[in-house]
Amino acid sequence: MAGYPRAVARLVEALERLPGIGPKSAQRLALWMLRQPSERVTAMAQAFLDAVTQVHLCEVCGFFAETDRCTICADPRREAQLVCVVADARELLAIEQTGQFPGLYHVLGGVLSPLDGIGPEELSVAGLLDRVGGGTIGETILALNPTPEGDTTAAYLARLLKPRGVRVTRPAMGLPVGGELSYADKVTLERALAGRQEL
Amino acid sequence: MAGYPRAVARLVEALERLPGIGPKSAQRLALWMLRQPSERVTAMAQAFLDAVTQVHLCEVCGFFAETDRCTICADPRREAQLVCVVADARELLAIEQTGQFPGLYHVLGGVLSPLDGIGPEELSVAGLLDRVGGGTIGETILALNPTPEGDTTAAYLARLLKPRGVRVTRPAMGLPVGGELSYADKVTLERALAGRQEL
């Protein structure tokens, strides 16, 4: 029985290591790559290499940076007393894209998930407490996903942060803008009613 | 508004170019990669580069090869009069994995699909006719998927091959082994009945 040449097998294995890519998808991607002009694949490999060599984590907030500090932490116009805590860079970017948030960030690097072996040591919790200990921060917004893990992580952080004299908030939960009340799930509706606001 | 550092943005763009990977998945994959030890990402990039520099298509059958001919075409024990025509390398491998096919292959590089601009010139049809013209081949098995495109391609090839005095066959269609008759779709059941065999 013949199989793929070694270089193809190694390519399939490399692609299989990507999260969410199974053996069938890896094979499909490998075949696609081998049909591309080689400059295209070379450029892709170069993008991988550039990313690992040029990108670091900001020493203050944990977001991606090409120098010691990210462009957000290095920006003197950002309000240093307001820090938004997020699980990862995607959420940071989603908030940046609103163009409305004037403060800084803190990227935890995930949420607590004991089943996956992710405890406080795996996240940038000590770093957050250090920053709060610095005395400049007046409020931390815990912008974690409204999922069981996000809720647990927020509760855990709140317990640590409050005694340090910092204000701890979470983004409001309720109906998504443009959503229909009759399509909202029970928990969302419950929270939206509980958090109702004066007009 | 801040965004990703350029190297991260380029990584996301590179991943977005992969088929079936949308902007959200590309971001998720990029973030995962940036969390990996850099040797791991470097090894992945190297696998990409090795694949494009070391892998060619076999000059005879179109399967992957590290020299001019693939290991199958170069194997003198394979029966040269029997050629199995497949759309791509995945199908070739699926057949090889049965360990039962003694012949050689011909990889078309796809199936006819006028809507996607794939005509006979985009496939290795001329190469197949050349091989058949050589006179060694006695039978071609058109192992194309039983889909409309596969059926059309098989019919097209049969029309070209038969006048050249070569036997043209297709794998039997019928109930999958281990499948349940009551779950089979109508067309499969129809073909299974039409192709019924003496016990």
Short mmCIF file of C-alpha atoms in Angstrom, two decimals:
data_model
loop_
_atom_site.label_atom_id
_atom_site.label_comp_id
_atom_site.label_asym_id
_atom_site.label_seq_id
_atom_site.Cartn_x
_atom_site.Cartn_y
_atom_site.Cartn_z
CA MET A 1 0.00 0.00 0.00
CA ALA A 2 1.34 3.40 -0.96
CA GLY A 3 0.73 6.58 1.01
CA TYR A 4 1.53 10.25 0.67
CA PRO A 5 5.17 11.24 0.19
CA ARG A 6 6.73 12.18 3.54
CA ALA A 7 6.59 15.93 2.92
CA VAL A 8 2.86 15.70 2.24
CA ALA A 9 2.28 13.54 5.32
CA ARG A 10 4.17 16.08 7.44
CA LEU A 11 2.09 18.91 5.96
CA VAL A 12 -1.13 17.06 6.85
CA GLU A 13 0.19 16.44 10.39
CA ALA A 14 1.11 20.11 10.78
CA LEU A 15 -2.37 21.21 9.73
CA GLU A 16 -4.00 18.62 12.01
CA ARG A 17 -2.36 20.32 14.98
CA LEU A 18 -4.49 23.43 14.42
CA PRO A 19 -7.46 23.56 16.81
CA GLY A 20 -10.74 22.58 15.20
CA ILE A 21 -9.02 20.96 12.19
CA GLY A 22 -9.59 17.20 12.06
CA PRO A 23 -7.78 14.64 9.89
CA LYS A 24 -10.22 15.04 6.97
CA SER A 25 -10.01 18.85 6.94
CA ALA A 26 -6.22 18.71 7.28
CA GLN A 27 -6.03 16.49 4.21
CA ARG A 28 -8.36 18.80 2.30
CA LEU A 29 -6.29 21.87 3.27
CA ALA A 30 -3.00 20.12 2.41
CA LEU A 31 -4.28 19.17 -1.05
CA TRP A 32 -5.45 22.72 -1.60
CA MET A 33 -2.05 24.11 -0.58
CA LEU A 34 -0.20 21.75 -2.90
CA ARG A 35 -2.32 23.04 -5.79
CA GLN A 36 -1.46 26.69 -5.06
CA PRO A 37 1.41 28.62 -6.68
CA SER A 38 4.37 27.99 -4.38
CA GLU A 39 4.84 31.74 -3.67
CA ARG A 40 1.45 31.74 -2.02
CA VAL A 41 2.34 28.97 0.40
CA THR A 42 5.77 30.49 0.99
CA ALA A 43 4.11 33.82 1.87
CA MET A 44 1.83 31.99 4.30
CA ALA A 45 4.80 30.29 5.98
CA GLN A 46 6.56 33.67 6.17
CA ALA A 47 3.51 35.22 7.88
CA PHE A 48 3.70 32.45 10.50
CA LEU A 49 7.42 33.06 11.07
CA ASP A 50 7.02 36.85 11.23
CA ALA A 51 4.22 36.51 13.76
CA VAL A 52 6.26 34.39 16.17
CA THR A 53 9.39 36.48 15.83
CA GLN A 54 7.90 39.99 15.77
CA VAL A 55 4.93 39.69 18.12
CA HIS A 56 5.26 39.76 21.90
CA LEU A 57 2.74 40.29 24.66
CA CYS A 58 2.58 43.81 26.07
CA GLU A 59 4.36 43.73 29.44
CA VAL A 60 1.59 45.83 30.99
CA CYS A 61 -1.72 44.50 29.66
CA GLY A 62 -0.92 41.27 27.80
CA PHE A 63 -2.26 42.44 24.41
CA PHE A 64 -0.12 41.88 21.32
CA ALA A 65 2.75 44.30 20.88
CA GLU A 66 5.69 44.72 18.54
CA THR A 67 7.68 46.56 21.24
CA ASP A 68 7.59 46.19 25.08
CA ARG A 69 4.28 48.01 25.34
CA CYS A 70 1.29 47.76 23.05
CA THR A 71 0.02 50.81 21.17
CA ILE A 72 -2.88 51.17 23.62
CA CYS A 73 -0.78 51.19 26.82
CA ALA A 74 1.72 53.53 25.10
CA ASP A 75 -1.02 56.03 24.20
CA PRO A 76 -1.01 58.94 26.74
CA ARG A 77 -4.58 59.93 25.77
CA ARG A 78 -6.07 56.74 27.21
CA GLU A 79 -7.61 57.07 30.70
CA ALA A 80 -5.33 55.09 33.01
CA GLN A 81 -7.83 54.93 35.89
CA LEU A 82 -10.27 52.78 33.87
CA VAL A 83 -9.26 49.21 33.01
CA CYS A 84 -11.36 46.76 31.06
CA VAL A 85 -10.52 43.13 31.84
CA VAL A 86 -11.02 40.71 28.92
CA ALA A 87 -10.36 37.01 28.40
CA ASP A 88 -8.44 37.38 25.16
CA ALA A 89 -7.37 39.73 22.37
CA ARG A 90 -10.50 39.11 20.30
CA GLU A 91 -12.71 40.65 22.96
CA LEU A 92 -10.31 43.57 23.35
CA LEU A 93 -10.57 44.21 19.63
CA ALA A 94 -14.37 43.95 19.65
CA ILE A 95 -14.49 46.66 22.32
CA GLU A 96 -11.91 48.82 20.50
CA GLN A 97 -14.06 48.60 17.41
CA THR A 98 -16.91 50.40 19.17
CA GLY A 99 -14.53 53.39 19.28
CA GLN A 100 -16.17 54.40 22.57
CA PHE A 101 -13.92 52.99 25.25
CA PRO A 102 -11.47 55.58 26.61
CA GLY A 103 -9.58 53.38 29.10
CA LEU A 104 -6.91 50.69 29.10
CA TYR A 105 -7.21 46.90 29.04
CA HIS A 106 -6.01 43.83 30.84
CA VAL A 107 -5.92 40.56 28.90
CA LEU A 108 -6.31 37.55 31.20
CA GLY A 109 -5.37 34.98 28.57
CA GLY A 110 -8.52 32.90 29.10
CA VAL A 111 -11.10 32.20 31.79
CA LEU A 112 -11.04 29.87 34.79
CA SER A 113 -11.85 26.34 33.71
CA PRO A 114 -10.81 23.72 36.29
CA LEU A 115 -11.77 20.85 33.96
CA ASP A 116 -9.25 22.09 31.39
CA GLY A 117 -6.64 22.68 34.09
CA ILE A 118 -6.93 26.46 33.82
CA GLY A 119 -6.61 28.01 37.27
CA PRO A 120 -5.63 31.55 38.35
CA GLU A 121 -1.92 30.74 37.75
CA GLU A 122 -2.59 30.04 34.09
CA LEU A 123 -4.20 33.47 33.69
CA SER A 124 -2.75 36.94 34.17
CA VAL A 125 -4.47 37.41 37.54
CA ALA A 126 -1.34 38.32 39.54
CA GLY A 127 -0.49 40.88 36.86
CA LEU A 128 -3.93 42.47 37.24
CA LEU A 129 -3.60 42.66 41.04
CA ASP A 130 -0.14 44.23 40.63
CA ARG A 131 -1.57 46.91 38.34
CA VAL A 132 -4.42 47.62 40.77
CA GLY A 133 -1.87 47.70 43.62
CA GLY A 134 -0.12 50.53 41.75
CA GLY A 135 -2.92 52.83 42.90
CA THR A 136 -3.79 54.55 39.59
CA ILE A 137 -6.75 52.34 38.71
CA GLY A 138 -10.15 53.45 39.98
CA GLU A 139 -12.44 51.04 38.15
CA THR A 140 -12.12 47.59 36.58
CA ILE A 141 -14.80 46.51 34.13
CA LEU A 142 -14.93 42.71 33.99
CA ALA A 143 -15.91 42.26 30.32
CA LEU A 144 -16.03 38.47 30.37
CA ASN A 145 -18.47 36.37 28.33
CA PRO A 146 -21.82 35.77 30.06
CA THR A 147 -21.11 32.02 30.17
CA PRO A 148 -20.71 29.83 33.29
CA GLU A 149 -16.89 30.09 33.00
CA GLY A 150 -17.00 33.84 32.40
CA ASP A 151 -19.38 34.34 35.33
CA THR A 152 -17.19 32.23 37.64
CA THR A 153 -14.06 34.12 36.59
CA ALA A 154 -15.80 37.47 37.12
CA ALA A 155 -17.00 36.45 40.59
CA TYR A 156 -13.49 35.22 41.48
CA LEU A 157 -11.84 38.45 40.33
CA ALA A 158 -14.47 40.61 42.05
CA ARG A 159 -13.69 38.88 45.36
CA LEU A 160 -10.00 39.71 44.94
CA LEU A 161 -10.42 43.24 43.58
CA LYS A 162 -13.07 44.75 45.85
CA PRO A 163 -11.02 44.56 49.10
CA ARG A 164 -8.30 46.51 47.23
CA GLY A 165 -10.61 49.53 47.09
CA VAL A 166 -11.20 49.49 43.35
CA ARG A 167 -14.65 49.78 41.76
CA VAL A 168 -15.63 46.52 40.02
CA THR A 169 -18.30 46.51 37.30
CA ARG A 170 -19.56 44.27 34.48
CA PRO A 171 -21.12 45.31 31.17
CA ALA A 172 -24.93 45.37 31.34
CA MET A 173 -26.72 42.20 30.34
CA GLY A 174 -30.02 42.37 28.52
CA LEU A 175 -31.65 42.25 25.14
CA PRO A 176 -29.28 42.63 22.18
CA VAL A 177 -30.00 45.81 20.21
CA GLY A 178 -32.17 44.96 17.23
CA GLY A 179 -33.16 41.63 18.78
CA GLU A 180 -36.76 40.58 19.26
CA LEU A 181 -38.13 40.10 22.74
CA SER A 182 -40.03 36.98 21.72
CA TYR A 183 -36.81 35.36 20.45
CA ALA A 184 -34.74 36.12 23.56
CA ASP A 185 -33.85 33.11 25.71
CA LYS A 186 -35.33 32.88 29.20
CA VAL A 187 -32.17 33.81 31.10
CA THR A 188 -31.46 36.85 28.92
CA LEU A 189 -35.05 38.03 29.35
CA GLU A 190 -34.88 37.48 33.12
CA ARG A 191 -31.66 39.52 33.34
CA ALA A 192 -33.05 42.22 31.07
CA LEU A 193 -36.11 42.59 33.32
CA ALA A 194 -34.10 42.46 36.53
CA GLY A 195 -31.78 45.16 35.17
CA ARG A 196 -34.61 47.39 33.85
CA GLN A 197 -33.83 51.10 33.67
CA GLU A 198 -35.84 54.28 34.29
CA LEU A 199 -36.85 56.17 31.14
CA MET B 1 -9.02 52.85 17.75
CA ALA B 2 -6.19 50.36 18.06
CA GLY B 3 -5.96 47.13 16.06
CA TYR B 4 -3.67 44.14 15.90
CA PRO B 5 0.02 44.76 15.29
CA ARG B 6 0.83 44.36 11.58
CA ALA B 7 2.44 40.95 11.98
CA VAL B 8 -0.72 39.64 13.68
CA ALA B 9 -2.95 41.19 11.01
CA ARG B 10 -0.84 39.55 8.30
CA LEU B 11 -1.09 36.20 10.10
CA VAL B 12 -4.89 36.51 10.24
CA GLU B 13 -4.96 37.41 6.52
CA ALA B 14 -2.76 34.43 5.66
CA LEU B 15 -5.05 32.05 7.55
CA GLU B 16 -8.15 33.61 5.97
CA ARG B 17 -6.85 32.54 2.56
CA LEU B 18 -7.27 28.88 3.48
CA PRO B 19 -10.46 27.40 2.00
CA GLY B 20 -13.29 27.04 4.50
CA ILE B 21 -11.62 29.39 7.01
CA GLY B 22 -13.61 32.60 7.51
CA PRO B 23 -12.48 35.81 9.27
CA LYS B 24 -13.66 34.62 12.73
CA SER B 25 -11.92 31.24 12.45
CA ALA B 26 -8.76 32.88 11.10
CA GLN B 27 -8.67 35.16 14.14
CA ARG B 28 -9.23 32.21 16.47
CA LEU B 29 -6.44 30.22 14.78
CA ALA B 30 -4.05 33.20 14.81
CA LEU B 31 -4.59 33.74 18.53
CA TRP B 32 -4.02 30.06 19.18
CA MET B 33 -0.77 30.13 17.18
CA LEU B 34 0.51 33.17 19.05
CA ARG B 35 -0.02 31.30 22.32
CA GLN B 36 2.04 28.29 21.16
CA PRO B 37 5.76 27.82 21.80
CA SER B 38 7.46 29.48 18.83
CA GLU B 39 9.22 26.23 17.79
CA ARG B 40 5.84 24.72 17.15
CA VAL B 41 4.78 27.47 14.75
CA THR B 42 8.23 27.45 13.13
CA ALA B 43 7.90 23.70 12.55
CA MET B 44 4.51 24.27 10.96
CA ALA B 45 5.93 26.94 8.63
CA GLN B 46 8.78 24.58 7.76
CA ALA B 47 6.30 21.82 6.87
CA PHE B 48 4.61 24.26 4.47
CA LEU B 49 7.94 25.20 2.86
CA ASP B 50 9.11 21.57 2.59
CA ALA B 51 5.84 20.58 0.96
CA VAL B 52 6.07 23.20 -1.79
CA THR B 53 9.77 22.61 -2.46
CA GLN B 54 9.91 18.81 -2.19
CA VAL B 55 6.56 17.70 -3.60
CA HIS B 56 5.83 17.52 -7.32
CA LEU B 57 3.12 15.80 -9.28
CA CYS B 58 4.07 12.43 -10.77
CA GLU B 59 4.67 12.99 -14.50
CA VAL B 60 2.72 9.84 -15.30
CA CYS B 61 -0.35 9.76 -13.07
CA GLY B 62 -0.49 13.17 -11.35
CA PHE B 63 -0.27 11.81 -7.79
CA PHE B 64 2.21 13.42 -5.38
CA ALA B 65 5.83 12.43 -5.86
CA GLU B 66 9.19 13.44 -4.45
CA THR B 67 10.94 12.39 -7.69
CA ASP B 68 9.68 12.41 -11.32
CA ARG B 69 7.48 9.37 -10.75
CA CYS B 70 5.39 8.54 -7.69
CA THR B 71 6.08 5.38 -5.71
CA ILE B 72 3.05 3.68 -7.26
CA CYS B 73 4.02 4.31 -10.90
CA ALA B 74 7.61 3.34 -10.06
CA ASP B 75 6.53 0.00 -8.54
CA PRO B 76 7.07 -2.81 -11.11
CA ARG B 77 4.65 -5.12 -9.24
CA ARG B 78 1.63 -2.96 -10.08
CA GLU B 79 -0.49 -4.15 -13.02
CA ALA B 80 0.04 -1.59 -15.77
CA GLN B 81 -2.96 -2.67 -17.86
CA LEU B 82 -5.44 -1.60 -15.14
CA VAL B 83 -5.82 2.13 -14.41
CA CYS B 84 -8.15 3.64 -11.85
CA VAL B 85 -9.15 7.22 -12.68
CA VAL B 86 -9.79 9.42 -9.62
CA ALA B 87 -10.62 13.09 -9.12
CA ASP B 88 -7.92 13.78 -6.55
CA ALA B 89 -5.27 12.33 -4.27
CA ARG B 90 -7.69 11.74 -1.40
CA GLU B 91 -9.68 9.23 -3.42
CA LEU B 92 -6.50 7.54 -4.60
CA LEU B 93 -5.45 7.12 -0.98
CA ALA B 94 -8.86 5.80 0.07
CA ILE B 95 -8.56 3.09 -2.59
CA GLU B 96 -4.93 2.33 -1.66
CA GLN B 97 -6.05 1.87 1.91
CA THR B 98 -8.26 -1.08 0.92
CA GLY B 99 -4.96 -2.81 0.01
CA GLN B 100 -6.87 -4.65 -2.73
CA PHE B 101 -6.23 -2.63 -5.87
CA PRO B 102 -3.38 -4.07 -7.96
CA GLY B 103 -3.32 -1.48 -10.77
CA LEU B 104 -2.12 2.05 -11.37
CA TYR B 105 -3.95 5.37 -11.07
CA HIS B 106 -4.68 8.52 -12.99
CA VAL B 107 -5.43 11.67 -11.00
CA LEU B 108 -7.64 14.08 -12.96
CA GLY B 109 -7.20 16.99 -10.57
CA GLY B 110 -10.94 17.53 -10.14
CA VAL B 111 -14.19 16.89 -11.97
CA LEU B 112 -15.91 18.80 -14.76
CA SER B 113 -17.81 21.76 -13.35
CA PRO B 114 -18.69 24.36 -16.01
CA LEU B 115 -20.12 26.75 -13.38
CA ASP B 116 -16.73 26.86 -11.64
CA GLY B 117 -14.92 27.21 -14.98
CA ILE B 118 -13.52 23.69 -14.81
CA GLY B 119 -13.52 22.13 -18.28
CA PRO B 120 -11.47 19.26 -19.74
CA GLU B 121 -8.44 21.56 -20.16
CA GLU B 122 -8.34 22.20 -16.41
CA LEU B 123 -8.18 18.45 -15.75
CA SER B 124 -5.61 15.87 -16.78
CA VAL B 125 -7.81 14.48 -19.56
CA ALA B 126 -5.25 14.80 -22.36
CA GLY B 127 -2.71 13.02 -20.15
CA LEU B 128 -5.14 10.14 -19.64
CA LEU B 129 -5.80 9.82 -23.39
CA ASP B 130 -2.04 9.84 -24.02
CA ARG B 131 -1.55 7.00 -21.55
CA VAL B 132 -4.36 5.00 -23.12
CA GLY B 133 -2.88 5.74 -26.57
CA GLY B 134 0.32 4.05 -25.38
CA GLY B 135 -1.46 0.72 -25.80
CA THR B 136 -0.61 -0.94 -22.47
CA ILE B 137 -3.86 -0.09 -20.72
CA GLY B 138 -6.69 -2.61 -21.08
CA GLU B 139 -9.19 -1.22 -18.58
CA THR B 140 -9.92 2.14 -17.00
CA ILE B 141 -12.05 2.20 -13.85
CA LEU B 142 -13.72 5.60 -13.50
CA ALA B 143 -13.79 5.90 -9.69
CA LEU B 144 -15.49 9.29 -9.52
CA ASN B 145 -17.92 10.33 -6.81
CA PRO B 146 -21.55 9.37 -7.51
CA THR B 147 -22.55 13.06 -7.66
CA PRO B 148 -23.92 14.96 -10.67
CA GLU B 149 -20.44 16.34 -11.45
CA GLY B 150 -18.81 12.93 -11.00
CA ASP B 151 -21.45 11.29 -13.19
CA THR B 152 -21.03 13.91 -15.93
CA THR B 153 -17.25 13.57 -15.87
CA ALA B 154 -17.50 9.77 -16.04
CA ALA B 155 -19.90 9.95 -18.99
CA TYR B 156 -17.62 12.44 -20.75
CA LEU B 157 -14.53 10.27 -20.24
CA ALA B 158 -16.36 7.09 -21.28
CA ARG B 159 -17.30 8.76 -24.58
CA LEU B 160 -13.64 9.55 -25.24
CA LEU B 161 -12.16 6.28 -24.00
CA LYS B 162 -14.42 3.62 -25.50
CA PRO B 163 -13.59 4.42 -29.17
CA ARG B 164 -9.93 3.92 -28.21
CA GLY B 165 -10.64 0.24 -27.57
CA VAL B 166 -10.17 0.32 -23.83
CA ARG B 167 -12.62 -1.27 -21.37
CA VAL B 168 -14.36 1.41 -19.30
CA THR B 169 -15.95 0.52 -15.94
CA ARG B 170 -17.24 2.25 -12.78
CA PRO B 171 -17.25 0.90 -9.22
CA ALA B 172 -20.56 -0.75 -8.33
CA MET B 173 -23.18 1.47 -6.75
CA GLY B 174 -25.47 0.08 -4.10
CA LEU B 175 -26.04 -0.18 -0.38
CA PRO B 176 -23.04 0.66 1.79
CA VAL B 177 -21.78 -2.35 3.76
CA GLY B 178 -23.25 -2.26 7.27
CA GLY B 179 -25.90 0.24 6.20
CA GLU B 180 -29.59 -0.31 6.74
CA LEU B 181 -31.89 -0.76 3.79
CA SER B 182 -34.58 1.38 5.41
CA TYR B 183 -32.16 4.28 5.83
CA ALA B 184 -30.86 4.21 2.24
CA ASP B 185 -31.93 7.12 0.05
CA LYS B 186 -34.22 6.43 -2.88
CA VAL B 187 -31.60 6.77 -5.61
CA THR B 188 -29.13 4.47 -3.83
CA LEU B 189 -31.85 1.89 -3.32
CA GLU B 190 -32.91 2.17 -6.97
CA ARG B 191 -29.35 1.64 -8.17
CA ALA B 192 -28.81 -1.22 -5.71
CA LEU B 193 -31.92 -2.99 -7.05
CA ALA B 194 -31.05 -2.29 -10.69
CA GLY B 195 -27.54 -3.68 -10.11
CA ARG B 196 -28.71 -6.78 -8.20
CA GLN B 197 -26.44 -9.79 -8.37
CA GLU B 198 -26.98 -13.55 -8.55
CA LEU B 199 -26.24 -15.41 -5.28
#
